[in-house]
Amino acid sequence: MRVLSAMQPSGQLHLGNYFGSMKPNLDFLAQSEDSYFFIADLHALTSVQDPALLRQYREDAILGYLAAGFDPEKAVIFYQSEVPEHTELLWILSTVSPVGLLERAVSYKEKVEKGISASVGLFAYPVLQAADILLYGADKVPVGKDQKQHVEMARDIAIKFNNQFGDVLTVPEPVIGEDVAVVPGIDGQKMSKSYGNTIPLFGEEKEVKKAIMGIVTDSKEKDDPKDPETCIIYQIHRLMLGKKEALALAKEYRSGLPYGEAKKKLFQSYMEFFGPMRQRRETISLKEARHVLDEGAKKARSAAQKTMEEVRRAVGLR
Ligand code: ADP
Ligand code: TRP
């Protein structure tokens, strides 16, 4: 069983990314002997069009993912743009992808509403994602709920291609972590870089503290009982705790833990939970990361070239 997933390097990594995507991906990739994971920098170009920023986000992504435990011994890890077969397959697939299918993409509509320019690239985003998946014959694609539709589109496109040209592409299946929580941001909306309400994974300690101290609370007095179920501080804190610890903390809230204290405790847990990962991030050199990416791209290209040979033959380009 081949497992494949990817992340778009389009901003500073935050707790929502960690608990909603990195952690479940790590757990899932660890279960397979044959997994691919890449940094979808070509996808990021649809929204990040400042070269210095894109360079920084790519670098942050590879260092962050390696620090978080993505292991090049277990998975093929690479930059999407360093395997040119992705864009070649994108073109061929685009010739069998119905415009109507792409017009139904929810994420396209949402991004345009948010103000990202409606470029051809943004519209074709799901076709590139289909190429990413089909190039490696992936059976399972673990993703967040927001990406389910894109993987279903990859299925539709694979089926269309196979109907037209013969049974060449593996039809993939999305794997959705149903129990993956939506992590609230410091203002109570979904944590997202586009809302400016994030707690960073790797930012400076000062920056982390400032974000945590800025979590919005209700106006209960210091000693009033607090409701952990509605408190954003608790909702974030419990993600870093075991069941028993979370229950004990909830009890403290109900006995009147002041919000200021609750935030200090959260900061402490954050440091305990993410401290080792943050330290590891500091010890990984760019040279080391480059080595992982070079080796990864080599392996990925060898798999991708095999698929492309079959695809070219199937459509009549050989
Ligand atoms: P952002 O919302 O900050 O732009 P992305 O869309 O780049 O984040 O998210 C990358 C992945 O991280 C997505 O697949 C999504 O599943 C996950 N993710 C992002 N924010 C959250 C959140 N607040 N809660 C749970 N998962 C999240
Ligand atoms: N679009 C995905 C996201 O924003 C990233 C991605 C690109 C991806 N290619 C993929 C995910 C292939 C899974 C498989 O999170």
Coordinates of C-alpha atoms and ligand atoms in Angstrom, one line a residue:
M1 CA 0.0 0.0 0.0
R2 CA 1.5 3.3 -1.1
V3 CA 0.7 6.3 1.1
L4 CA 1.2 9.9 -0.2
S5 CA 0.6 13.3 1.3
A6 CA 1.9 16.8 1.0
M7 CA 1.7 20.3 2.5
Q8 CA 1.7 23.7 0.9
P9 CA 4.5 26.0 2.2
S10 CA 2.3 29.1 2.2
G11 CA 2.9 30.5 5.7
Q12 CA 4.5 30.2 9.1
L13 CA 3.6 26.8 10.7
H14 CA 1.1 27.0 13.6
L15 CA -0.6 24.8 16.1
G16 CA -3.6 24.2 13.8
N17 CA -1.2 22.8 11.2
Y18 CA 0.5 20.6 13.8
F19 CA -2.6 19.0 15.3
G20 CA -4.7 19.1 12.2
S21 CA -2.2 17.9 9.6
M22 CA 1.4 17.2 10.7
K23 CA 0.6 15.0 13.6
P24 CA -2.1 12.8 11.9
N25 CA 0.1 12.6 8.8
L26 CA 3.1 11.5 10.8
D27 CA 1.0 8.8 12.5
F28 CA -0.4 7.6 9.2
L29 CA 2.9 7.7 7.3
A30 CA 4.5 5.7 10.1
Q31 CA 2.1 2.8 9.4
S32 CA 3.3 2.3 5.8
E33 CA 6.6 1.0 4.5
D34 CA 6.1 2.8 1.3
S35 CA 5.3 6.5 1.8
Y36 CA 5.9 9.7 -0.1
F37 CA 5.7 13.2 1.5
F38 CA 6.5 16.4 -0.3
I39 CA 6.4 20.1 0.0
A40 CA 4.0 21.4 -2.6
D41 CA 5.9 24.6 -3.5
L42 CA 4.3 24.8 -7.0
H43 CA 0.9 24.9 -5.4
A44 CA 2.1 27.6 -3.0
L45 CA 3.0 29.8 -6.0
T46 CA -0.8 30.2 -6.5
S47 CA -0.9 32.4 -3.4
V48 CA 2.7 33.4 -2.5
Q49 CA 4.2 35.5 -5.2
D50 CA 7.0 37.1 -3.3
P51 CA 10.2 35.1 -4.1
A52 CA 11.9 35.8 -0.8
L53 CA 8.9 34.7 1.1
L54 CA 8.4 31.6 -0.9
R55 CA 12.1 30.7 -0.3
Q56 CA 11.6 31.2 3.4
Y57 CA 8.4 29.2 3.6
R58 CA 9.9 26.3 1.7
E59 CA 12.9 26.3 4.0
D60 CA 10.7 26.6 7.1
A61 CA 8.6 23.7 5.9
I62 CA 11.4 21.3 5.4
L63 CA 13.2 22.2 8.6
G64 CA 9.9 22.1 10.5
Y65 CA 8.8 18.8 9.1
L66 CA 12.1 17.1 9.8
A67 CA 12.2 18.5 13.3
A68 CA 8.6 17.2 13.9
G69 CA 9.8 13.7 13.1
F70 CA 9.2 13.1 9.4
D71 CA 11.9 10.6 8.8
P72 CA 13.7 10.3 5.4
E73 CA 14.6 6.7 6.3
K74 CA 10.9 5.9 6.3
A75 CA 9.4 8.2 3.7
V76 CA 10.5 9.8 0.4
I77 CA 10.7 13.5 1.2
F78 CA 11.1 16.1 -1.5
Y79 CA 10.2 19.4 -3.0
Q80 CA 7.4 19.1 -5.6
S81 CA 9.2 21.5 -8.0
E82 CA 12.3 19.3 -8.1
V83 CA 10.4 16.6 -9.9
P84 CA 9.4 18.1 -13.2
E85 CA 7.1 15.2 -14.1
H86 CA 4.4 16.7 -11.8
T87 CA 3.8 19.5 -14.3
E88 CA 4.1 17.3 -17.4
L89 CA 1.3 15.0 -16.0
L90 CA -0.7 18.1 -15.0
W91 CA -0.9 19.1 -18.6
I92 CA -1.9 15.7 -19.9
L93 CA -4.5 15.3 -17.1
S94 CA -5.9 18.8 -17.8
T95 CA -6.9 17.6 -21.3
V96 CA -9.3 15.1 -19.7
S97 CA -10.4 17.2 -16.8
P98 CA -13.9 18.8 -17.3
V99 CA -14.1 22.5 -16.6
G100 CA -17.4 21.8 -14.8
L101 CA -15.6 19.5 -12.3
L102 CA -13.1 22.3 -11.4
E103 CA -15.8 24.9 -11.2
R104 CA -17.3 22.9 -8.3
A105 CA -14.1 23.1 -6.3
V106 CA -15.0 24.7 -2.9
S107 CA -11.5 25.7 -2.1
Y108 CA -11.1 27.6 -5.4
K109 CA -14.3 29.6 -4.6
E110 CA -13.2 30.3 -1.1
K111 CA -9.8 31.5 -2.1
V112 CA -11.1 33.9 -4.7
E113 CA -13.6 35.2 -2.1
K114 CA -10.6 35.8 0.2
G115 CA -9.0 37.9 -2.4
I116 CA -6.5 35.6 -4.1
S117 CA -6.4 36.4 -7.8
A118 CA -8.4 33.9 -9.9
S119 CA -5.5 32.8 -12.1
V120 CA -5.5 29.8 -14.4
G121 CA -3.1 28.2 -11.9
L122 CA -5.4 28.6 -9.0
F123 CA -8.2 27.1 -11.1
A124 CA -6.1 24.2 -12.2
Y125 CA -4.8 23.6 -8.6
P126 CA -6.8 20.4 -8.2
V127 CA -5.4 19.0 -11.5
L128 CA -1.9 19.5 -10.3
Q129 CA -2.9 17.8 -7.0
A130 CA -4.3 14.9 -9.1
A131 CA -1.0 14.7 -10.9
D132 CA 0.9 14.7 -7.6
I133 CA -1.1 11.7 -6.4
L134 CA -1.4 9.7 -9.7
L135 CA 2.2 10.1 -10.6
Y136 CA 3.2 7.8 -7.7
G137 CA 0.2 5.4 -8.0
A138 CA -0.7 6.3 -4.4
D139 CA -3.4 4.0 -2.9
K140 CA -4.2 6.2 0.2
V141 CA -4.0 9.9 0.7
P142 CA -4.3 11.1 4.3
V143 CA -5.6 14.7 4.4
G144 CA -7.7 17.1 6.4
K145 CA -11.4 17.4 5.7
D146 CA -10.8 20.5 3.7
Q147 CA -8.8 18.5 1.1
K148 CA -11.2 15.6 0.7
Q149 CA -12.8 17.1 -2.4
H150 CA -9.4 17.5 -4.1
V151 CA -8.6 13.8 -3.6
E152 CA -12.1 12.9 -4.9
M153 CA -11.3 15.0 -7.9
A154 CA -8.1 13.1 -8.4
R155 CA -10.2 9.9 -8.4
D156 CA -12.6 11.3 -11.0
I157 CA -9.7 12.4 -13.2
A158 CA -7.9 9.0 -12.9
I159 CA -11.1 7.2 -13.9
K160 CA -11.7 9.5 -16.8
F161 CA -8.1 9.0 -18.0
N162 CA -8.3 5.2 -17.6
N163 CA -11.7 5.1 -19.5
Q164 CA -10.1 7.0 -22.4
F165 CA -6.6 5.5 -22.6
G166 CA -6.7 2.2 -20.7
D167 CA -6.0 1.1 -17.2
V168 CA -2.8 3.0 -16.4
L169 CA -3.5 5.1 -13.3
T170 CA -4.2 3.8 -9.8
V171 CA -7.5 5.3 -8.4
P172 CA -6.6 6.7 -5.0
E173 CA -8.6 6.9 -1.8
P174 CA -8.7 9.8 0.7
V175 CA -8.2 9.0 4.3
I176 CA -9.8 11.5 6.6
G177 CA -8.9 11.7 10.2
E178 CA -12.4 12.0 11.6
D179 CA -11.3 12.6 15.1
V180 CA -8.9 15.4 14.1
A181 CA -10.0 18.5 16.0
V182 CA -10.4 22.0 14.5
V183 CA -7.9 24.0 16.5
P184 CA -9.3 27.4 17.6
G185 CA -7.2 30.4 17.2
I186 CA -6.5 33.0 19.9
D187 CA -9.7 34.9 18.9
G188 CA -11.9 31.7 19.0
Q189 CA -12.3 31.4 15.2
K190 CA -10.5 28.5 13.4
M191 CA -6.8 29.0 13.8
S192 CA -5.6 30.2 10.4
K193 CA -2.7 32.3 9.0
S194 CA -5.3 34.3 7.0
Y195 CA -7.0 35.4 10.3
G196 CA -3.8 36.4 12.0
N197 CA -4.9 34.4 15.1
T198 CA -2.2 31.8 15.2
I199 CA 0.2 30.4 17.9
P200 CA 3.4 29.6 16.0
L201 CA 5.2 26.2 16.2
F202 CA 8.7 27.6 15.8
G203 CA 8.5 31.3 16.3
E204 CA 10.6 33.0 19.0
E205 CA 9.6 32.3 22.6
K206 CA 8.5 35.9 23.0
E207 CA 6.2 35.6 20.0
V208 CA 4.6 32.4 21.4
K209 CA 4.1 33.9 24.8
K210 CA 2.5 37.1 23.3
A211 CA 0.1 34.9 21.3
I212 CA -0.9 32.8 24.3
M213 CA -1.3 35.8 26.6
G214 CA -3.5 37.4 23.9
I215 CA -6.1 34.5 23.9
V216 CA -9.6 36.0 24.2
T217 CA -11.5 35.1 27.3
D218 CA -14.9 36.1 28.7
S219 CA -15.3 38.6 31.5
K220 CA -15.5 36.2 34.5
E221 CA -13.8 37.4 37.7
K222 CA -10.6 36.0 38.9
D223 CA -12.0 33.4 41.3
D224 CA -15.3 32.6 39.5
P225 CA -15.7 29.0 38.3
K226 CA -14.7 28.8 34.6
D227 CA -16.2 26.5 31.9
P228 CA -13.4 24.5 30.2
E229 CA -15.8 23.5 27.4
T230 CA -16.2 27.0 26.2
C231 CA -12.8 28.4 27.2
I232 CA -10.4 28.8 24.3
I233 CA -7.3 28.5 26.5
Y234 CA -8.5 25.1 27.7
Q235 CA -9.5 23.9 24.2
I236 CA -6.0 24.6 23.0
H237 CA -4.3 23.3 26.2
R238 CA -6.0 19.9 26.2
L239 CA -4.4 19.0 22.8
M240 CA -1.0 18.9 24.6
L241 CA -2.2 16.7 27.5
G242 CA -3.1 13.1 28.2
K243 CA -6.7 12.3 29.1
K244 CA -6.0 12.2 32.9
E245 CA -4.1 15.5 32.9
A246 CA -6.8 17.1 30.8
L247 CA -9.5 16.1 33.2
A248 CA -7.5 17.3 36.2
L249 CA -7.0 20.7 34.4
A250 CA -10.7 21.0 33.6
K251 CA -11.4 20.5 37.4
E252 CA -9.0 23.4 38.2
Y253 CA -11.0 25.6 35.7
R254 CA -14.2 24.7 37.4
S255 CA -12.7 25.6 40.8
G256 CA -11.9 29.1 39.6
L257 CA -8.4 29.0 38.0
P258 CA -7.8 32.6 37.0
Y259 CA -7.4 33.1 33.2
G260 CA -4.0 34.7 33.7
E261 CA -2.8 31.5 35.5
A262 CA -4.4 29.3 32.9
K263 CA -2.4 31.1 30.2
K264 CA 0.8 30.6 32.1
K265 CA 0.1 26.9 32.5
L266 CA -0.6 26.7 28.8
F267 CA 2.7 28.3 28.0
Q268 CA 4.5 25.9 30.2
S269 CA 2.8 22.9 28.6
Y270 CA 3.5 24.3 25.1
M271 CA 7.2 24.5 26.1
E272 CA 7.2 20.9 27.4
F273 CA 5.4 19.6 24.4
F274 CA 7.1 21.4 21.6
G275 CA 10.4 22.2 23.3
P276 CA 12.3 19.1 22.1
M277 CA 11.0 19.7 18.5
R278 CA 11.9 23.4 18.6
Q279 CA 15.4 22.4 19.8
R280 CA 15.8 19.8 17.1
R281 CA 14.8 22.4 14.5
E282 CA 17.8 24.5 15.6
T283 CA 20.2 21.6 15.1
I284 CA 19.2 20.6 11.6
S285 CA 21.5 22.3 9.1
L286 CA 20.4 23.5 5.7
K287 CA 23.1 21.2 4.3
E288 CA 21.4 18.2 6.0
A289 CA 18.0 19.3 4.7
R290 CA 19.4 19.7 1.2
H291 CA 20.8 16.2 1.3
V292 CA 17.4 14.8 2.3
L293 CA 15.7 16.7 -0.5
D294 CA 18.3 15.6 -3.1
E295 CA 18.0 12.0 -2.2
G296 CA 14.2 12.3 -2.0
A297 CA 13.9 13.9 -5.4
K298 CA 16.1 11.2 -6.9
K299 CA 13.9 8.5 -5.6
A300 CA 10.7 10.3 -6.5
R301 CA 11.9 11.0 -10.0
S302 CA 12.6 7.4 -10.6
A303 CA 9.1 6.4 -9.6
A304 CA 7.6 9.3 -11.5
Q305 CA 9.5 8.6 -14.7
K306 CA 8.1 5.1 -14.8
T307 CA 4.5 6.3 -14.6
M308 CA 5.2 9.0 -17.2
E309 CA 6.6 6.5 -19.7
E310 CA 3.3 4.5 -19.4
V311 CA 1.2 7.7 -19.7
R312 CA 3.1 8.9 -22.7
R313 CA 2.7 5.6 -24.4
A314 CA -1.0 5.3 -23.5
V315 CA -1.9 8.7 -25.0
G316 CA 0.2 8.3 -28.1
L317 CA 3.2 10.5 -27.3
R318 CA 5.5 7.4 -27.9
Ligands
ADP1 P1 -4.2 28.1 7.1 O1 -5.7 27.9 7.5 O2 -3.4 28.7 8.2 O3 -4.0 28.7 5.8 P2 -3.5 25.7 5.7 O4 -4.8 25.8 4.9 O5 -2.2 26.0 5.0 O6 -3.6 26.6 7.0 O7 -3.5 24.3 6.4 C1 -2.7 23.2 6.1 C2 -3.3 22.0 6.7 O8 -3.4 22.2 8.2 C3 -4.7 21.8 6.2 O9 -4.7 20.6 5.5 C4 -5.6 21.7 7.5 O10 -6.2 20.4 7.5 C5 -4.6 21.9 8.7 N1 -5.1 23.0 9.5 C6 -4.9 24.3 9.3 N2 -5.5 25.0 10.3 C7 -6.1 24.1 11.1 C8 -6.9 24.2 12.3 N3 -7.2 25.4 12.9 N4 -7.4 23.1 12.9 C9 -7.1 21.9 12.3 N5 -6.4 21.7 11.2 C10 -5.9 22.8 10.6
TRP2 N1 -3.5 21.0 -1.4 C1 -3.0 20.4 -0.2 C2 -3.1 21.4 1.0 O1 -3.3 22.6 0.8 C3 -1.5 20.1 -0.4 C4 -1.3 19.1 -1.4 C5 -0.7 19.3 -2.7 C6 -1.6 17.7 -1.3 N2 -0.6 18.1 -3.3 C7 -1.2 17.1 -2.6 C8 -2.1 16.9 -0.4 C9 -1.3 15.8 -2.8 C10 -2.3 15.5 -0.6 C11 -1.9 15.0 -1.8 O2 -3.1 21.0 2.1

